[in-house]
């Protein structure tokens, strides 16, 4: 496994780069970079230094590190200042004179000399001074650092102020002397604070993929997140441990953990400093802390006291002991002094002892549910972890309720666990598979899909379909097909134009016949949308038009979904005003039905349609509204999609920094959600922005990343970039038949043909594209998604090249932005 892979930290890097830019302009900055052990402070600084030296070759990097238990005076700053000058040489005139009366003179010579070295370095260019592991620096280094920082502040606005200082430290291991330096810095207006916390689920997902070359299954990712609390160093160690024990394997391209639900660390994976802190308390206090770790951060101390069974006086004494030892914070709830302390304690018990602790907490929670319903999901968690100590009927009863509760608060990963626990409990009870189990599979399928585990969603959906087929339960069958369709068009192999197996949908449509019009309408809507995703627009329109005739108006969700489907048809066929009206109607119905996710998709549709019309401000407003909404419902696939659209809109407006920011979000969430339909818009937008900035290599890199996800459509952009950069090579003539009735999906092919034909004076290529690009311009299309080709402008180019002067003038007069 790779050991130094760098992922995430884009925001942190951007902040550091911005502060370096400010410092380069004579505005000194001192950054207090705080983060726990193993969280990635040093890797972040390594990447920052690499990027800074590439982007600002004139920058001088001065870097030193504090070392635990090393008492060499001034060592961190001596190392850091070595490129600027020899710190030890400043003491040479007084060597051999260690008399106390000359101590102040020696100190003054050292301090003034060090400040002069730093000032001289700033005369040559900006300076980046980094002191890593400040918490281990010796007292002399800290005093000298304080003097240098004072001088930097005095040089504000001058060349001597061209300094960015980064002080990296652990927040919980700072010495008294280091605290004094940090406190002084915090009082200065030029200081900045950057806290580096554990990885998000998205960054942890990227870390696993970068290290192993495989995307993690949701189960593996959930286990790593729980065991590491997002600490990348611990996550790496856990992965290495699982690999060494043969607990990892690849299934269907995903890395899976072949153990149980929990991933446990060995003693070497836990920070020794924290382990020593835990071991410093008495065995009774350690037992209580272990129980607190299982109960979880934020649990009321009253609950901990009740679960422990201790007398109040004894309980409070043990809590005081834990607080004094620096394990717990003084609070009325469980609050560990360090994020990984809970991991240290939670990982210690093994086997049956773990199950006993989980059962003990579950037994405490269950009687309290009536007045504390928020305990339901934790109760289900503890019952699952209690294993065979819990009866299947109890596990089933609680898991079903908790799954419903988790889904209701958009905690779909937990909902999946609860539904699967309920299914397993049903099997353990020997219940005959029936409608109830089919419903559990159906709901598990939806929860898996929402959690972006399309493989598991497909598995559960097919199980539900098989049971529903045996029962001839058409409603349940249709419900499972709905989730199967979602998994099919969201899966790893899915992109626009992917063929889908429509057999399961055809089968039920034939079974239902004409006897249940509303159900038939729901099924036709599903099949129509799959056909649309595979670009079979004609048959898709037929299915959805028929669906709208059949569905019951009293079912706002199905009406809204069908209206959304029809809006997509109109957008594809460039009936743009009709598309807007349909999207608006869709949002109205879906909002009434409480379907926030699909409402979000419809809002994305509005942004796309307004963009196509050239209403860029309105398009950006709709995209911003959708982006602001998506995190609240954990709609990460939709968030990635709308962010790619926002990148395209920003690119068309010339807001390139904004476009790159949206593209970065879209890329991160696309990888997390495994949602390949985003790739075409995302990477073509990114290629446009980089090309516009003169970064041809970066533009080509974006196109090649797109090709690694979906090769279709990539070739034409490779050609476009080659031609625009003056390196076309051998260009094949156009041999495709003309596109007689172009749709929105044809914009890129037609636009590239005009751009390339114009650049190469290839009139045949332009003649091939001219009818299609003119047709789209006449339909009112101004922009296509992705690389924001301006369609009327290209129609003008084509007309001019073909000698159609009047048409060229007419299209040239069309403004880029609608009034």
Coordinates of N, CA, C and O in Angstrom, one line a residue, residues 282 285 288 310-324:
X282 N -7.0 4.9 37.4 CA -7.2 3.6 38.2 C -8.1 2.6 37.3 O -8.8 3.0 36.4
X285 N -11.7 3.6 37.2 CA -12.0 4.7 36.4 C -11.9 4.3 34.9 O -12.7 4.8 34.0
X288 N -15.0 2.7 33.8 CA -16.1 3.7 33.6 C -15.9 4.4 32.3 O -16.8 4.7 31.5
X310 N -23.2 2.6 39.6 CA -22.4 3.1 40.7 C -23.2 4.1 41.6 O -24.1 4.7 41.1
X311 N -22.9 4.1 42.8 CA -23.4 5.1 43.7 C -23.0 6.5 43.2 O -21.8 6.6 42.7
X312 N -23.8 7.5 43.4 CA -23.5 8.8 42.8 C -22.1 9.4 43.3 O -21.3 9.9 42.5
X313 N -21.9 9.2 44.6 CA -20.6 9.8 45.1 C -19.4 9.1 44.5 O -18.4 9.8 44.1
X314 N -19.5 7.8 44.4 CA -18.4 7.0 43.8 C -18.2 7.4 42.3 O -17.1 7.6 41.8
X315 N -19.3 7.5 41.6 CA -19.3 7.9 40.2 C -18.6 9.2 40.0 O -17.8 9.4 39.1
X316 N -19.0 10.2 40.8 CA -18.5 11.6 40.6 C -17.0 11.6 40.9 O -16.2 12.3 40.3
X317 N -16.6 10.8 41.9 CA -15.1 10.7 42.2 C -14.3 10.1 41.0 O -13.2 10.6 40.7
X318 N -14.9 9.1 40.4 CA -14.2 8.5 39.2 C -14.2 9.5 38.0 O -13.2 9.6 37.3
X319 N -15.3 10.2 37.8 CA -15.3 11.3 36.8 C -14.2 12.3 37.1 O -13.5 12.8 36.2
X320 N -14.1 12.8 38.3 CA -13.1 13.8 38.7 C -11.7 13.2 38.4 O -10.8 14.0 37.9
X321 N -11.5 12.0 38.7 CA -10.2 11.4 38.4 C -9.9 11.4 36.9 O -8.8 11.7 36.5
X322 N -10.9 11.1 36.1 CA -10.7 11.1 34.6 C -10.4 12.5 34.1 O -9.6 12.7 33.2
X323 N -11.1 13.5 34.7 CA -10.9 14.9 34.3 C -9.5 15.3 34.7 O -8.8 16.0 33.9
X324 N -9.1 15.0 35.9 CA -7.7 15.4 36.4 C -6.6 14.7 35.5 O -5.6 15.3 35.3

